[in-house]
Short mmCIF file of N, CA and C and ligand atoms in Angstrom, two decimals:
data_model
loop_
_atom_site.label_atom_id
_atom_site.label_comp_id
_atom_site.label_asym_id
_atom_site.label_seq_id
_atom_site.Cartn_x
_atom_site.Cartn_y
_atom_site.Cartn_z
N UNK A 1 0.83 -1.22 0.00
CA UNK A 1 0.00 0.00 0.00
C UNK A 1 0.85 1.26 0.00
N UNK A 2 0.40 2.62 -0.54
CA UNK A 2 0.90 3.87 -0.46
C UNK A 2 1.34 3.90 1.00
N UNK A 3 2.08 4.70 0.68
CA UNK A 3 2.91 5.04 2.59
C UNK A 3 1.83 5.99 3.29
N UNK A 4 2.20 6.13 4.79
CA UNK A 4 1.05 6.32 5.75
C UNK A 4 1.14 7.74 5.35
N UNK A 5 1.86 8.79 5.10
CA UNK A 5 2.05 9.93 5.13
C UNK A 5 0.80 10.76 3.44
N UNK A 6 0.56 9.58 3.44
CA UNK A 6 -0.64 10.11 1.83
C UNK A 6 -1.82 9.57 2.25
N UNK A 7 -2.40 10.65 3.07
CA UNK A 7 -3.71 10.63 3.41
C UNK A 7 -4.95 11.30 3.06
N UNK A 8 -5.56 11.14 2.02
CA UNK A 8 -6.03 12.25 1.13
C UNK A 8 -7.47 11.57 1.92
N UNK A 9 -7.88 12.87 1.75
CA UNK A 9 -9.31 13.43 2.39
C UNK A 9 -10.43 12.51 1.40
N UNK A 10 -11.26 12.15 2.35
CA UNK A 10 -12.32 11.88 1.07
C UNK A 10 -13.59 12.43 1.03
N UNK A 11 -14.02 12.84 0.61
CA UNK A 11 -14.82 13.81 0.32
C UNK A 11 -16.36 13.32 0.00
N UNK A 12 -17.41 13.49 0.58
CA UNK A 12 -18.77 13.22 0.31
C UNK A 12 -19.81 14.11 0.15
N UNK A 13 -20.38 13.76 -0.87
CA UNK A 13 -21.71 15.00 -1.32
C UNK A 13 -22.80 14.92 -0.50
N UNK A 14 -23.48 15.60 -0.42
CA UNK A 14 -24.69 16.06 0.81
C UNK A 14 -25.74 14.97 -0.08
N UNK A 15 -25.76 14.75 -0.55
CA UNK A 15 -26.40 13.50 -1.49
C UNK A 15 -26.13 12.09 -0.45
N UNK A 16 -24.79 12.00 -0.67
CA UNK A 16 -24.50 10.63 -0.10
C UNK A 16 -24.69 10.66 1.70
N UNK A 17 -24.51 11.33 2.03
CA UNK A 17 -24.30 11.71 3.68
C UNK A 17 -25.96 11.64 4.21
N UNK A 18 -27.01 12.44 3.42
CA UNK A 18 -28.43 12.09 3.33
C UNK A 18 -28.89 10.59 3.83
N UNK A 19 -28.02 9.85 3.20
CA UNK A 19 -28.54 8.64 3.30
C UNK A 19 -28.50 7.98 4.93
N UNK A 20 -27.25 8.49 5.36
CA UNK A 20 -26.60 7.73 6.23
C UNK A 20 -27.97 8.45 7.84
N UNK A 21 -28.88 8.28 7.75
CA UNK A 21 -29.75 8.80 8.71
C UNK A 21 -30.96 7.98 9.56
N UNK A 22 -29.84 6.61 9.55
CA UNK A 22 -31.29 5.63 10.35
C UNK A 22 -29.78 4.73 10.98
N UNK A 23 -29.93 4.07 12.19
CA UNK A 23 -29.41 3.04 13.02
C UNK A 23 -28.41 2.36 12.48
N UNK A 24 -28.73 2.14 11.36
CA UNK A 24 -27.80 0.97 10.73
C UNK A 24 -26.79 1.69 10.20
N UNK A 25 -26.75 2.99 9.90
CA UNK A 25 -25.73 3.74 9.94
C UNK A 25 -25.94 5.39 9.50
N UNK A 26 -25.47 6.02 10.92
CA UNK A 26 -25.74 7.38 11.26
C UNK A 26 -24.75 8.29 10.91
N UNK A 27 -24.69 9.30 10.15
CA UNK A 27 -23.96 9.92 9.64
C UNK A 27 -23.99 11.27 10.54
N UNK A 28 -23.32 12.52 10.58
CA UNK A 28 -23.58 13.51 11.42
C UNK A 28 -22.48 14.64 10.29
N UNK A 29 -22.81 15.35 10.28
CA UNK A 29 -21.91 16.56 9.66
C UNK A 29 -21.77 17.54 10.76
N UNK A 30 -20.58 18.06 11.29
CA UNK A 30 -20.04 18.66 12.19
C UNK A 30 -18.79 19.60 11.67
N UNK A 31 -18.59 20.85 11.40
CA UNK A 31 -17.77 21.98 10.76
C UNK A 31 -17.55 21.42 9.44
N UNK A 32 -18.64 21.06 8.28
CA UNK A 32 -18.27 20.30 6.76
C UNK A 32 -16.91 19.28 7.16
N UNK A 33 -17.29 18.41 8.46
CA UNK A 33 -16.27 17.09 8.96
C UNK A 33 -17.54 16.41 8.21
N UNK A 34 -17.51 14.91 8.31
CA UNK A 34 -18.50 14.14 8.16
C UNK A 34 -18.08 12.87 9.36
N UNK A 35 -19.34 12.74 10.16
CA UNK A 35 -18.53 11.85 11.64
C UNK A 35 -20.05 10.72 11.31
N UNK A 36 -19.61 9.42 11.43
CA UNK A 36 -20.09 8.11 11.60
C UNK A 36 -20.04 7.59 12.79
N UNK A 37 -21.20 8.13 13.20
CA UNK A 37 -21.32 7.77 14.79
C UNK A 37 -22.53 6.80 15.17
N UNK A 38 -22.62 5.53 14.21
CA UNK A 38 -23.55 5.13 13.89
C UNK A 38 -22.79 3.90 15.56
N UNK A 39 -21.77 3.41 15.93
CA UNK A 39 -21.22 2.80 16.74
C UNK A 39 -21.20 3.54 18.22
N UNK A 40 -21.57 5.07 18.27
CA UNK A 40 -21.54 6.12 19.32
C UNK A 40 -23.01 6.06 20.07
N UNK A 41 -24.10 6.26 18.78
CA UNK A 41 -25.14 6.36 19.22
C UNK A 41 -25.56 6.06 20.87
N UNK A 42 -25.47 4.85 21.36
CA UNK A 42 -25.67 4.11 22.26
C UNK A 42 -24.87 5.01 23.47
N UNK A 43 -23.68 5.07 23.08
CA UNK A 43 -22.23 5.59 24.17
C UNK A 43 -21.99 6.93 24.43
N UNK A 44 -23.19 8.33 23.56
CA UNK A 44 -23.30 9.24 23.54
C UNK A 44 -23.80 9.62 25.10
N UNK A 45 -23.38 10.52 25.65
CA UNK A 45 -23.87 10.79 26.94
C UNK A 45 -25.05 11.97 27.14
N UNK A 46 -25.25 12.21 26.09
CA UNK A 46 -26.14 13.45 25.60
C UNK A 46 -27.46 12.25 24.69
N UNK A 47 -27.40 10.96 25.18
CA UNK A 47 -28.29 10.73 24.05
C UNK A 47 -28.05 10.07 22.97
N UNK A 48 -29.28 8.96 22.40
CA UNK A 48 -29.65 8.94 21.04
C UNK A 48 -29.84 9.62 20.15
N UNK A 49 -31.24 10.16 21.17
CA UNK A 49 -32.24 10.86 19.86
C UNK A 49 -32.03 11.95 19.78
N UNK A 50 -31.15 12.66 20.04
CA UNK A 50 -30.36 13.92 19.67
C UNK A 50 -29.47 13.72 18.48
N UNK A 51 -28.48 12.84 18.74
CA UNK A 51 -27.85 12.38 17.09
C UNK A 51 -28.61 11.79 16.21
N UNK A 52 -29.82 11.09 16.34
CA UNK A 52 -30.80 10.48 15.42
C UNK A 52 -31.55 11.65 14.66
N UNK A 53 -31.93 12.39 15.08
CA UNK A 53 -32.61 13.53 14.92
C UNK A 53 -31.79 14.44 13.90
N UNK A 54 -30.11 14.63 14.36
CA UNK A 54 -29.48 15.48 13.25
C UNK A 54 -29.21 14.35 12.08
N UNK A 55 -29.03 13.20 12.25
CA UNK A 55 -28.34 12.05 10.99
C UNK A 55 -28.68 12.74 10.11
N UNK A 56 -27.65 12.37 9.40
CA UNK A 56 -27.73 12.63 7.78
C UNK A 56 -27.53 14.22 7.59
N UNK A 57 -27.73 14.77 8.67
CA UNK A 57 -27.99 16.65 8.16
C UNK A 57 -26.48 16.93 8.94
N UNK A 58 -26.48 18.86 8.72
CA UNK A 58 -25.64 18.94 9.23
C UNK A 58 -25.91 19.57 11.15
N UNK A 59 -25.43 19.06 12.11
CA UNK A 59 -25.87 19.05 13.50
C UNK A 59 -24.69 20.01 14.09
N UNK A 60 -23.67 20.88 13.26
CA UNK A 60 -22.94 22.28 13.92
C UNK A 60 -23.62 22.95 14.91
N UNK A 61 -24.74 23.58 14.44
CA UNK A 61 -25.27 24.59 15.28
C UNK A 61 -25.54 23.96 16.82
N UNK A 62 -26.29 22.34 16.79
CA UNK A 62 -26.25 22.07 17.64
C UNK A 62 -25.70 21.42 18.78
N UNK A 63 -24.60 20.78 17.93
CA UNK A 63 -23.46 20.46 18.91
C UNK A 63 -22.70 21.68 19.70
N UNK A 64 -22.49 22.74 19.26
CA UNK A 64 -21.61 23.74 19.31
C UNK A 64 -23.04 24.63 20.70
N UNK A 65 -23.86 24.21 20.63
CA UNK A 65 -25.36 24.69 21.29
C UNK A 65 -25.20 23.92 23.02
N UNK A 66 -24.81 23.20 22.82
CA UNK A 66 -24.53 22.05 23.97
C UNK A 66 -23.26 22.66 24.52
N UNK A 67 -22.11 23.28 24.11
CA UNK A 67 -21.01 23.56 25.01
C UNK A 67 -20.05 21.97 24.81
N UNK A 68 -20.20 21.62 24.41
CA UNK A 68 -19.21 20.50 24.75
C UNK A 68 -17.78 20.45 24.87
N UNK A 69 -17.51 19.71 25.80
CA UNK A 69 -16.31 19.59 26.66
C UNK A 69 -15.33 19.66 25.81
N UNK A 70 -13.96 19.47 25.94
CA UNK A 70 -12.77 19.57 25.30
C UNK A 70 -12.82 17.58 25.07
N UNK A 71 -12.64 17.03 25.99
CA UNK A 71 -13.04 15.53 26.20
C UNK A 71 -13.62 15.38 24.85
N UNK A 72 -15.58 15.46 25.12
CA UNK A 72 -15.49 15.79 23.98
C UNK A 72 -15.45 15.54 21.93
N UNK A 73 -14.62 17.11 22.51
CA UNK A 73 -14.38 16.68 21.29
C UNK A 73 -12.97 16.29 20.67
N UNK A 74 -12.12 15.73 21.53
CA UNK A 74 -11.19 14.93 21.51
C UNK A 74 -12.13 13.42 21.04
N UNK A 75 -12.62 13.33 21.63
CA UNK A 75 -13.63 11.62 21.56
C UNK A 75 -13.86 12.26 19.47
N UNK A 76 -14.60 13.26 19.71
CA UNK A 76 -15.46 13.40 18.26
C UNK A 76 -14.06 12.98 17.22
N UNK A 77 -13.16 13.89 17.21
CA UNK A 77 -12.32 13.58 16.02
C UNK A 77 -12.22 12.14 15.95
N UNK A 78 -12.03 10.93 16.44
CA UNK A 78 -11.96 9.56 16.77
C UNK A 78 -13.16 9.06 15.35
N UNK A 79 -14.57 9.49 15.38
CA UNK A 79 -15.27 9.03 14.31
C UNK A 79 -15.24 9.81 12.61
N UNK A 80 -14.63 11.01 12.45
CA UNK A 80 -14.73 11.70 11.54
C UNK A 80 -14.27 10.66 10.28
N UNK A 81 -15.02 10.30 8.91
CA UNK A 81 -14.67 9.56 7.86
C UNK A 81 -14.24 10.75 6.87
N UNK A 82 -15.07 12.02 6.70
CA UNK A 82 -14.34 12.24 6.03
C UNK A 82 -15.02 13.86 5.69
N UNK A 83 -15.00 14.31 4.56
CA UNK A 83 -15.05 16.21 4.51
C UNK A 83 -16.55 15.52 3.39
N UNK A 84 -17.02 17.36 3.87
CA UNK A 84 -18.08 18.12 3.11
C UNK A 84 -17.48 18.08 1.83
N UNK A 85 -17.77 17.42 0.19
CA UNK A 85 -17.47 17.95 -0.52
C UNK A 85 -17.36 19.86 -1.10
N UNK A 86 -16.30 19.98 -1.50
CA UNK A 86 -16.70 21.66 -0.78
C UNK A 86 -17.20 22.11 -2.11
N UNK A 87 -17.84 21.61 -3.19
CA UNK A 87 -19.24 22.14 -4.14
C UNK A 87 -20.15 22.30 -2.97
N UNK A 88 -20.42 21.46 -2.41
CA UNK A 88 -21.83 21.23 -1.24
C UNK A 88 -21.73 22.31 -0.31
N UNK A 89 -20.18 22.87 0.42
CA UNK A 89 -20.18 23.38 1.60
C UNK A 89 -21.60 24.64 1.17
N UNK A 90 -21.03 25.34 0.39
CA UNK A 90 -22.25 26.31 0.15
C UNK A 90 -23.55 26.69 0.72
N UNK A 91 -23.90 25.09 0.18
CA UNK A 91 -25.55 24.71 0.72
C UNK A 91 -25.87 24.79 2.14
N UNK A 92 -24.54 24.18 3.04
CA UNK A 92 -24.60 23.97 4.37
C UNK A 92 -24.53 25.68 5.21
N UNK A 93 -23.18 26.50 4.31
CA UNK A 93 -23.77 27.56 5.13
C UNK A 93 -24.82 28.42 5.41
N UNK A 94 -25.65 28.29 6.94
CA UNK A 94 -26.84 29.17 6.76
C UNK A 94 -26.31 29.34 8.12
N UNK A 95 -25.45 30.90 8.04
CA UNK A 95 -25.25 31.90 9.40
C UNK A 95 -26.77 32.02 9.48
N UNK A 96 -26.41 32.00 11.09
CA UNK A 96 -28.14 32.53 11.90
C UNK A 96 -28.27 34.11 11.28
N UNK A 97 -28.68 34.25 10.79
CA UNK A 97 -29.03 35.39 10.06
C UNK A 97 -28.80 36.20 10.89
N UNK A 98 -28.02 37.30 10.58
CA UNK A 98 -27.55 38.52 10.96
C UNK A 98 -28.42 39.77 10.25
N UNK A 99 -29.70 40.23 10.57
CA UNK A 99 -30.46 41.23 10.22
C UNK A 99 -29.56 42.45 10.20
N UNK A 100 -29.37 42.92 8.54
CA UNK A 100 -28.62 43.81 8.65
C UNK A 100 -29.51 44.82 8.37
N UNK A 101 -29.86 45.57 8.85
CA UNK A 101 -31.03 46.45 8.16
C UNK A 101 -30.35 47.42 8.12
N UNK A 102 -30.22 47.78 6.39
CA UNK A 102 -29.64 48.67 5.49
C UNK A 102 -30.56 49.53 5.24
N UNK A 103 -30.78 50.79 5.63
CA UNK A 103 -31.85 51.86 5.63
C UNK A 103 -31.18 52.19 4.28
N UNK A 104 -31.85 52.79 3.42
CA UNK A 104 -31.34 53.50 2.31
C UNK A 104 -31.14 54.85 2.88
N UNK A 105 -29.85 55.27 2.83
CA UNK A 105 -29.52 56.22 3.07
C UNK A 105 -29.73 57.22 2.12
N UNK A 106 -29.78 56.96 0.81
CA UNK A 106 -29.92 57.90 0.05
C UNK A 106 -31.43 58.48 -0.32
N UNK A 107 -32.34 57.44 0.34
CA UNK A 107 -33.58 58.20 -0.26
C UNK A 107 -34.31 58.70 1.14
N UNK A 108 -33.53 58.57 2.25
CA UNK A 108 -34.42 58.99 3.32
C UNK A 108 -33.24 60.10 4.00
N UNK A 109 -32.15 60.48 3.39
CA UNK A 109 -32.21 61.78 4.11
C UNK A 109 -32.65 63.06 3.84
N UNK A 110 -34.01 63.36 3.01
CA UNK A 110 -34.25 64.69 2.83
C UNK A 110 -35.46 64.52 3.41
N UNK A 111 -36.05 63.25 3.71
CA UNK A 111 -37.19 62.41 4.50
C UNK A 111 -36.67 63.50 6.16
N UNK A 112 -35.85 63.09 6.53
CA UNK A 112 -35.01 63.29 8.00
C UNK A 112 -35.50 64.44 8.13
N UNK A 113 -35.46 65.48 7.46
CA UNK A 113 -35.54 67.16 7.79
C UNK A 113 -36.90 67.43 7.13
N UNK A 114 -37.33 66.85 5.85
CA UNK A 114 -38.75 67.70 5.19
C UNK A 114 -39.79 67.58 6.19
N UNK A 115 -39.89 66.36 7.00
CA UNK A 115 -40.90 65.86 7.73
C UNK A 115 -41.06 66.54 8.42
N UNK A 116 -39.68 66.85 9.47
CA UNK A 116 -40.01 67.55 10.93
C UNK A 116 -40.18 69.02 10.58
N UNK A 117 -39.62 69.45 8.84
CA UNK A 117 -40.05 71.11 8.77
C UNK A 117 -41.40 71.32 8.62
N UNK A 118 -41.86 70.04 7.63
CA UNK A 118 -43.97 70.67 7.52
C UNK A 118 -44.17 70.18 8.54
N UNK A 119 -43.71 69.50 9.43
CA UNK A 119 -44.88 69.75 10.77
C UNK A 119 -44.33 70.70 11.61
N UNK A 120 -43.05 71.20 11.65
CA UNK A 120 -43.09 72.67 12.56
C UNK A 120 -43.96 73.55 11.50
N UNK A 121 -43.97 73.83 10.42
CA UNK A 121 -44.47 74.59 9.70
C UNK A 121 -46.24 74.32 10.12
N UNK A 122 -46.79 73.23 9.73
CA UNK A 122 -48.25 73.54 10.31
C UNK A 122 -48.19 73.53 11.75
N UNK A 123 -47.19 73.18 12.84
CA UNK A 123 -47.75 73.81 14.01
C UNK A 123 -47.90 75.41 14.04
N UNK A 124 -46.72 75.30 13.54
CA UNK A 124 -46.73 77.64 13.38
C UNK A 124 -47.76 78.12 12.97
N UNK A 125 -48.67 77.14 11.70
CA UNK A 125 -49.47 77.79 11.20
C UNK A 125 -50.87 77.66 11.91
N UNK A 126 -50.79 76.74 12.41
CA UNK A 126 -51.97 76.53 13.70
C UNK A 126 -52.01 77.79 14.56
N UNK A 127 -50.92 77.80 15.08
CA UNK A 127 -50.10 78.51 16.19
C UNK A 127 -51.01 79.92 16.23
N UNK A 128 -51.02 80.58 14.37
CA UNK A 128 -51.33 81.94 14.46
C UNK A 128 -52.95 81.66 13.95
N UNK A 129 -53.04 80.90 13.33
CA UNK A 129 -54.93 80.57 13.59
C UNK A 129 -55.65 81.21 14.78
N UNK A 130 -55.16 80.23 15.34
CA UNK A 130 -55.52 80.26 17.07
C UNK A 130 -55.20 81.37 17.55
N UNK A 131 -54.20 82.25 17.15
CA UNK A 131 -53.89 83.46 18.32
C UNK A 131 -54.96 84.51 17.10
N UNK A 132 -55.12 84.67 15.82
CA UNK A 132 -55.96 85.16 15.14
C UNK A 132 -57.10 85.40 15.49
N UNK A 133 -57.71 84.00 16.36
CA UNK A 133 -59.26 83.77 15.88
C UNK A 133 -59.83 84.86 18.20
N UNK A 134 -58.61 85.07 18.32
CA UNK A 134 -58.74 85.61 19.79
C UNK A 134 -59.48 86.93 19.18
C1 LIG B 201 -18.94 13.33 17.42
C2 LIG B 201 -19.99 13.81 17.99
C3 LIG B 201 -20.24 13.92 19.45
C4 LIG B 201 -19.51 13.52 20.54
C5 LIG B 201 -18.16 12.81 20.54
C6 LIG B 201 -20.26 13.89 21.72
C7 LIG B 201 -19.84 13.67 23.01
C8 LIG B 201 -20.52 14.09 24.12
C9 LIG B 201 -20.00 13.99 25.47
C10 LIG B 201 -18.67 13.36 25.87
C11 LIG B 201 -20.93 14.53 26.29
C12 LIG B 201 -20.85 14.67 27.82
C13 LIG B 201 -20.64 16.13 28.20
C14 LIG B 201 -19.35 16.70 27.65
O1 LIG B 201 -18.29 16.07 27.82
O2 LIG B 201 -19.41 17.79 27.03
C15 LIG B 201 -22.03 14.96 25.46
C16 LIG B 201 -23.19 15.53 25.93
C17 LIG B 201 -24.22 15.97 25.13
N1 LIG B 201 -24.25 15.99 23.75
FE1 LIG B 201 -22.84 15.24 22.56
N2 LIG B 201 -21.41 14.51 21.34
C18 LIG B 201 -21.44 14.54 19.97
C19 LIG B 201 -22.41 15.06 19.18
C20 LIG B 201 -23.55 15.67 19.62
C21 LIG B 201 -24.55 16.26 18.78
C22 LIG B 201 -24.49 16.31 17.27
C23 LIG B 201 -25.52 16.75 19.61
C24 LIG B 201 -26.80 17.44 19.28
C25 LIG B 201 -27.45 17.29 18.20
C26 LIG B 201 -25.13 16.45 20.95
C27 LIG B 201 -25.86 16.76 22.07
C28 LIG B 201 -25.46 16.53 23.35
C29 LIG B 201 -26.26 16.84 24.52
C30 LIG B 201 -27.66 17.44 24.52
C31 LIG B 201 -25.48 16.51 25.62
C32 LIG B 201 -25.89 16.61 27.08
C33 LIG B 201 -25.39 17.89 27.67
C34 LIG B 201 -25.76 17.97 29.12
O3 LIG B 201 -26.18 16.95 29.70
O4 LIG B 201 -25.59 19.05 29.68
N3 LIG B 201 -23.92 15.81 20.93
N4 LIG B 201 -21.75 14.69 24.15
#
């Protein structure tokens, strides 16, 4: 065989990793890692049906949600088979949405000042109504 030092990554599509989502063999995606923890299930201390539940998908947000120990994830690297094909990573990133709310600056700053001038302007004009109608 090739020498130990040629260890090339192997790479799986969100296609194939899909599959791996029932008992007989549980797949988990963890930072576009791909971990086969279909032998863990049982030995997980957090649970089955917490890893049953992410199989096949990717379960980052919620492992990383749990705090987990350094332990860990010393233990985790132990099952990793292999990477996110990175065509796929794409798909997987969904940041918790960061609401950036981009005001248009350009069409609301004459908004900023016209507004508050016609309404000082009809209070003024109220203003002398009222002192008029004395
Ligand atoms: C390779 C993958 C994983 C390994 C090796 C692993 C290992 C562990 C270990 C050793 C603990 C005990 C507490 C600690 O040391 O932090 C734990 C707790 C826990 N894990 Fe995992 N875990 C893995 C994946 C996951 C995933 C994907 C989830 C969620 C979907 C999860 C949810 C939990 C929960 C809820 C606890 C219990 C926390 C508590 O009792 O406070 N784990 N896990």
């Amino acid at each position: 065989m090739a020498g130990q030092e040629e260890q090339a990554v192997k790479y799986y599509t969100l296609e194939e990793i899909e599959k791996h989502k029932d008992s007989k063999s549980t797949w988990v995606i963890l930072h576009h890692k791909v971990y086969d923890l279909t032998r863990f299930l049982e030995e997980h201390p957090g649970g089955e049906e917490v890893l049953r539940e992410q199989a096949g998908g990717d379960a980052t947000e919620n492992f990383e949600d749990v705090g987990h120990s350094t332990d860990a994830r010393e233990l985790s690297k132990t099952f990793i088979i292999g990477e996110v094909h990175p065509d796929d990573r794409p798909k997987l990133a969904k940041p918790t949405e960061t609401l950036i709310t981009t005001v248009e600056s350009n069409s609301s700053w004459w908004t900023n000042w016209v507004i508050p001038a016609i309404s000082a302007l009809a209070v003024a004009m109220m203003y002398r109504i009222y002192i008029a109608e004395d």
